Each structure stands twice: as C-alpha cells, then as structure tokens.
Amino acid sequence: MKILIRVATAVLLAVVALNVYSKEYRVFDVVGDSISAGANQDYPSPSPIRYGWADMLFGKSISNQVAKTNTIFTLWPSITATNSAWGGTTASDWATNKAGRLTAVKNRHPDLV
C-alpha cells in the first residue's frame, strides 16, 4: 500500500509540474517585504544598490558581471516580470491593500504572483 501511495504521489507531482511548465504565462509579479524588494546586508542603507533573489530570477546583473541565463525568461520568454515588493511591508499590509499596492498588482493582471 505504501508503494502505491508513493507512486500515486509521484505521478500527481509530475502532472502538476508538466502543467505549470507547459502553460505560457504572460505576466509575473513579485510581492513581499524588503527581502523580495532586494534589501541586501552587503549594501547597507542608504546605499542605492538593491539586488536580491527577484533580480536574479529576472536575470539582472548587479555590476559588469554577465547575468545568469537560466532565468524566468528561460521558461517563458515573452513574460513580463515586475517586482512590486516593498520594504517594511507585512502580509497583512498586502491583504488589506495598504497604500493601494495590491490594486497596482491586480491592474497588471498577473498570471503568477
């Protein structure tokens, strides 16, 4: 019975993964706090440098180094990627649409958030 459950789980995960990768997404938006916004302890405030995981996902480079080629655009070449993260926000700020930030995200009609 355990083997059957493991096989069924593996098949389900494979089907979900294939569905995600086979769909053509058009708009991707990142929401979150300072980590998603690119706050980096290597560049303390008030440094204008903001570079984090979302920048890496979007293939942006922090200096003259070549950006990685395995980015969100590798999976979906025509996707529009936006980082709407805002330092200092909490999940409840996003849930209550504080400062209208969630409205701005909704107006872009993202397929992935």
Coordinates of N, CA and C in Angstrom, one line a residue:
M1 N 0.8 -1.2 0.0 CA 0.0 0.0 0.0 C 0.9 1.3 0.0
K2 N 2.0 1.2 0.8 CA 2.9 2.4 0.8 C 3.5 2.7 -0.6
I3 N 3.8 1.6 -1.3 CA 4.4 1.8 -2.6 C 3.4 2.5 -3.5
L4 N 2.1 2.0 -3.5 CA 1.1 2.6 -4.3 C 0.9 4.1 -4.0
I5 N 0.9 4.4 -2.7 CA 0.8 5.8 -2.3 C 1.9 6.7 -2.9
R6 N 3.1 6.1 -2.8 CA 4.3 6.8 -3.3 C 4.3 7.0 -4.8
V7 N 3.8 6.0 -5.5 CA 3.7 6.0 -7.0 C 2.7 7.1 -7.4
A8 N 1.5 7.0 -6.7 CA 0.4 8.0 -7.0 C 0.9 9.4 -6.7
T9 N 1.6 9.6 -5.6 CA 2.1 11.0 -5.3 C 3.1 11.4 -6.4
A10 N 4.0 10.5 -6.8 CA 5.0 10.9 -7.8 C 4.3 11.3 -9.2
V11 N 3.3 10.5 -9.5 CA 2.5 10.8 -10.7 C 1.8 12.1 -10.6
L12 N 1.2 12.4 -9.5 CA 0.5 13.6 -9.3 C 1.4 14.8 -9.4
L13 N 2.6 14.7 -8.8 CA 3.6 15.8 -8.8 C 4.1 16.0 -10.3
A14 N 4.3 14.9 -11.0 CA 4.7 15.0 -12.4 C 3.7 15.7 -13.2
V15 N 2.4 15.4 -13.0 CA 1.3 16.0 -13.8 C 1.3 17.5 -13.5
V16 N 1.4 17.9 -12.2 CA 1.3 19.3 -11.8 C 2.5 20.0 -12.4
A17 N 3.7 19.4 -12.3 CA 4.9 20.1 -12.9 C 4.8 20.3 -14.4
L18 N 4.3 19.3 -15.1 CA 4.1 19.4 -16.6 C 3.1 20.5 -16.9
N19 N 2.0 20.6 -16.1 CA 1.0 21.6 -16.3 C 1.6 23.0 -16.2
V20 N 2.4 23.2 -15.1 CA 3.0 24.5 -14.9 C 3.9 24.9 -16.0
Y21 N 4.8 24.0 -16.4 CA 5.8 24.3 -17.4 C 5.3 24.4 -18.8
S22 N 4.1 23.7 -19.1 CA 3.6 23.7 -20.4 C 2.7 24.9 -20.7
K23 N 2.3 25.6 -19.6 CA 1.4 26.8 -19.8 C 2.3 28.0 -20.1
E24 N 1.8 28.8 -21.0 CA 2.5 30.0 -21.3 C 2.0 31.2 -20.5
Y25 N 2.8 31.6 -19.5 CA 2.4 32.7 -18.6 C 2.8 34.0 -19.3
R26 N 2.0 35.1 -19.1 CA 2.2 36.3 -19.7 C 2.8 37.4 -18.7
V27 N 2.3 37.4 -17.5 CA 2.7 38.4 -16.5 C 3.0 37.8 -15.2
F28 N 4.2 38.1 -14.6 CA 4.6 37.6 -13.3 C 4.9 38.8 -12.4
D29 N 4.4 38.8 -11.2 CA 4.7 39.9 -10.3 C 5.1 39.4 -8.9
V30 N 6.1 40.0 -8.4 CA 6.6 39.6 -7.1 C 6.0 40.6 -6.0
V31 N 5.4 40.1 -5.0 CA 5.0 40.9 -3.9 C 5.7 40.4 -2.6
G32 N 6.0 41.3 -1.7 CA 6.7 40.8 -0.5 C 7.3 42.0 0.3
D33 N 8.2 41.7 1.1 CA 8.9 42.7 2.0 C 10.2 43.0 1.5
S34 N 11.1 43.5 2.4 CA 12.4 44.0 1.9 C 13.3 43.0 1.3
I35 N 13.1 41.7 1.7 CA 14.0 40.7 1.1 C 13.6 40.5 -0.4
S36 N 12.3 40.5 -0.7 CA 11.9 40.4 -2.1 C 12.2 41.7 -2.8
A37 N 12.2 42.8 -2.1 CA 12.5 44.1 -2.8 C 14.0 44.2 -3.1
G38 N 14.8 43.4 -2.5 CA 16.2 43.4 -2.8 C 17.1 44.0 -1.8
A39 N 16.6 44.2 -0.6 CA 17.4 44.7 0.5 C 18.6 43.7 0.7
N40 N 19.8 44.2 0.9 CA 20.9 43.3 0.9 C 21.9 43.8 2.0
Q41 N 22.2 43.0 3.0 CA 23.0 43.5 4.1 C 24.5 43.8 3.6
D42 N 24.8 43.3 2.4 CA 26.2 43.6 1.9 C 26.2 45.1 1.4
Y43 N 25.0 45.7 1.2 CA 25.0 47.1 0.8 C 24.0 47.8 1.7
P44 N 24.5 48.2 2.9 CA 23.6 48.7 3.9 C 23.1 50.1 3.5
S45 N 21.9 50.5 4.1 CA 21.3 51.8 3.8 C 22.3 52.9 4.2
P46 N 22.3 54.0 3.6 CA 21.4 54.4 2.5 C 21.9 54.0 1.1
S47 N 22.6 53.0 0.9 CA 23.1 52.6 -0.4 C 21.9 52.5 -1.4
P48 N 22.1 53.0 -2.6 CA 21.1 52.9 -3.6 C 21.0 51.5 -4.3
I49 N 22.0 50.6 -4.0 CA 22.0 49.3 -4.6 C 20.9 48.4 -3.9
R50 N 20.1 47.9 -4.7 CA 19.0 47.0 -4.3 C 19.2 45.8 -5.2
Y51 N 19.6 44.6 -4.7 CA 19.8 43.4 -5.5 C 19.4 42.2 -4.7
G52 N 18.5 41.4 -5.1 CA 18.0 40.3 -4.4 C 17.6 39.1 -5.3
W53 N 16.9 38.2 -4.7 CA 16.5 37.0 -5.4 C 15.6 37.3 -6.6
A54 N 14.8 38.3 -6.5 CA 13.9 38.6 -7.7 C 14.7 39.1 -8.8
D55 N 15.7 39.9 -8.5 CA 16.6 40.4 -9.6 C 17.3 39.2 -10.3
M56 N 17.8 38.3 -9.5 CA 18.4 37.1 -10.1 C 17.5 36.3 -10.9
L57 N 16.2 36.2 -10.4 CA 15.2 35.4 -11.2 C 14.9 36.1 -12.5
F58 N 15.0 37.5 -12.5 CA 14.8 38.2 -13.7 C 16.0 38.4 -14.6
G59 N 17.2 37.8 -14.1 CA 18.4 37.9 -14.9 C 19.1 39.2 -14.9
K60 N 18.8 40.0 -13.9 CA 19.5 41.3 -13.8 C 20.9 41.1 -13.1
S61 N 21.9 41.9 -13.5 CA 23.2 41.9 -13.0 C 23.4 43.1 -12.1
I62 N 24.2 42.9 -11.0 CA 24.5 43.9 -10.1 C 25.7 44.8 -10.5
S63 N 26.5 44.3 -11.4 CA 27.7 45.0 -11.8 C 28.0 44.7 -13.3
N64 N 29.2 44.7 -13.6 CA 29.6 44.4 -15.0 C 29.6 42.9 -15.3
Q65 N 29.2 42.1 -14.3 CA 29.2 40.6 -14.5 C 28.0 40.3 -15.4
V66 N 28.2 39.2 -16.2 CA 27.1 38.7 -17.0 C 26.1 38.1 -16.2
A67 N 24.8 38.4 -16.4 CA 23.7 37.8 -15.7 C 23.6 36.3 -16.1
K68 N 23.0 35.6 -15.2 CA 22.8 34.1 -15.5 C 21.8 34.0 -16.6
T69 N 21.9 33.0 -17.4 CA 21.0 32.8 -18.5 C 19.7 31.9 -18.1
N70 N 19.8 31.2 -17.0 CA 18.7 30.4 -16.5 C 17.8 31.3 -15.6
T71 N 16.9 32.0 -16.2 CA 16.0 32.9 -15.5 C 14.6 32.5 -15.8
I72 N 13.7 33.3 -15.3 CA 12.2 33.1 -15.6 C 12.0 33.2 -17.1
F73 N 12.8 33.9 -17.8 CA 12.6 34.1 -19.3 C 13.1 32.8 -20.0
T74 N 13.8 32.0 -19.4 CA 14.2 30.7 -20.0 C 12.9 29.8 -20.1
L75 N 12.1 29.8 -19.1 CA 10.8 29.1 -19.1 C 9.8 29.7 -20.0
W76 N 9.6 31.1 -19.8 CA 8.6 31.8 -20.5 C 9.2 33.1 -21.1
P77 N 9.7 33.0 -22.4 CA 10.5 34.1 -23.0 C 9.7 35.4 -23.1
S78 N 8.4 35.3 -23.3 CA 7.6 36.5 -23.5 C 7.0 37.1 -22.3
I79 N 7.3 36.6 -21.1 CA 6.7 37.0 -19.9 C 7.1 38.4 -19.5
T80 N 6.2 39.2 -18.9 CA 6.5 40.5 -18.3 C 6.7 40.3 -16.9
A81 N 7.9 40.6 -16.4 CA 8.2 40.4 -15.0 C 8.3 41.7 -14.2
T82 N 7.6 41.8 -13.1 CA 7.7 43.1 -12.3 C 7.9 42.7 -10.8
N83 N 8.7 43.5 -10.2 CA 9.0 43.3 -8.7 C 8.2 44.5 -8.0
S84 N 7.1 44.1 -7.4 CA 6.3 45.1 -6.7 C 6.5 45.0 -5.2
A85 N 7.5 44.3 -4.7 CA 7.8 44.1 -3.3 C 8.2 45.5 -2.7
W86 N 7.8 45.7 -1.5 CA 8.0 46.9 -0.8 C 8.6 46.7 0.6
G87 N 9.8 47.2 0.8 CA 10.5 47.0 2.1 C 9.6 47.5 3.3
G88 N 9.6 46.7 4.4 CA 8.8 47.1 5.6 C 7.4 46.6 5.6
T89 N 6.9 46.0 4.5 CA 5.5 45.6 4.4 C 5.4 44.2 5.1
T90 N 4.2 43.9 5.5 CA 3.8 42.6 6.1 C 2.7 42.0 5.2
A91 N 2.5 40.7 5.5 CA 1.4 40.0 4.8 C 0.1 40.7 5.0
S92 N -0.2 41.2 6.2 CA -1.4 41.9 6.5 C -1.5 43.2 5.7
D93 N -0.4 43.9 5.4 CA -0.4 45.1 4.6 C -0.9 44.8 3.2
W94 N -0.4 43.7 2.7 CA -0.8 43.2 1.3 C -2.2 42.8 1.3
A95 N -2.7 42.1 2.4 CA -4.0 41.6 2.4 C -5.0 42.7 2.6
T96 N -4.7 43.8 3.2 CA -5.6 44.9 3.4 C -5.4 46.0 2.4
N97 N -4.6 45.7 1.4 CA -4.3 46.7 0.3 C -3.8 48.0 0.8
K98 N -3.0 48.0 1.8 CA -2.4 49.2 2.4 C -1.7 50.0 1.3
A99 N -1.9 51.2 1.2 CA -1.3 52.2 0.2 C -1.7 51.8 -1.2
G100 N -2.7 50.9 -1.4 CA -3.1 50.6 -2.8 C -2.1 49.8 -3.6
R101 N -1.1 49.2 -2.9 CA -0.1 48.4 -3.7 C -0.7 47.2 -4.3
L102 N -1.6 46.5 -3.7 CA -2.2 45.3 -4.2 C -3.1 45.7 -5.4
T103 N -3.7 46.8 -5.4 CA -4.5 47.3 -6.5 C -3.6 47.4 -7.8
A104 N -2.4 48.0 -7.6 CA -1.5 48.2 -8.7 C -1.1 46.8 -9.3
V105 N -0.9 45.8 -8.4 CA -0.6 44.5 -8.9 C -1.8 43.9 -9.6
K106 N -3.0 44.0 -9.1 CA -4.1 43.5 -9.8 C -4.4 44.1 -11.1
N107 N -4.0 45.4 -11.3 CA -4.2 46.1 -12.5 C -3.3 45.6 -13.6
R108 N -2.2 44.9 -13.3 CA -1.3 44.3 -14.3 C -1.8 42.9 -14.7
H109 N -2.8 42.4 -14.0 CA -3.4 41.1 -14.3 C -2.4 40.0 -14.4
P110 N -1.6 39.7 -13.3 CA -0.6 38.7 -13.3 C -1.2 37.3 -13.4
D111 N -0.5 36.4 -14.1 CA -0.8 35.0 -14.1 C -0.1 34.3 -12.9
L112 N 1.0 34.8 -12.5 CA 1.8 34.3 -11.4 C 2.1 35.4 -10.5
V113 N 2.0 35.2 -9.2 CA 2.4 36.2 -8.2 C 3.2 35.5 -7.1

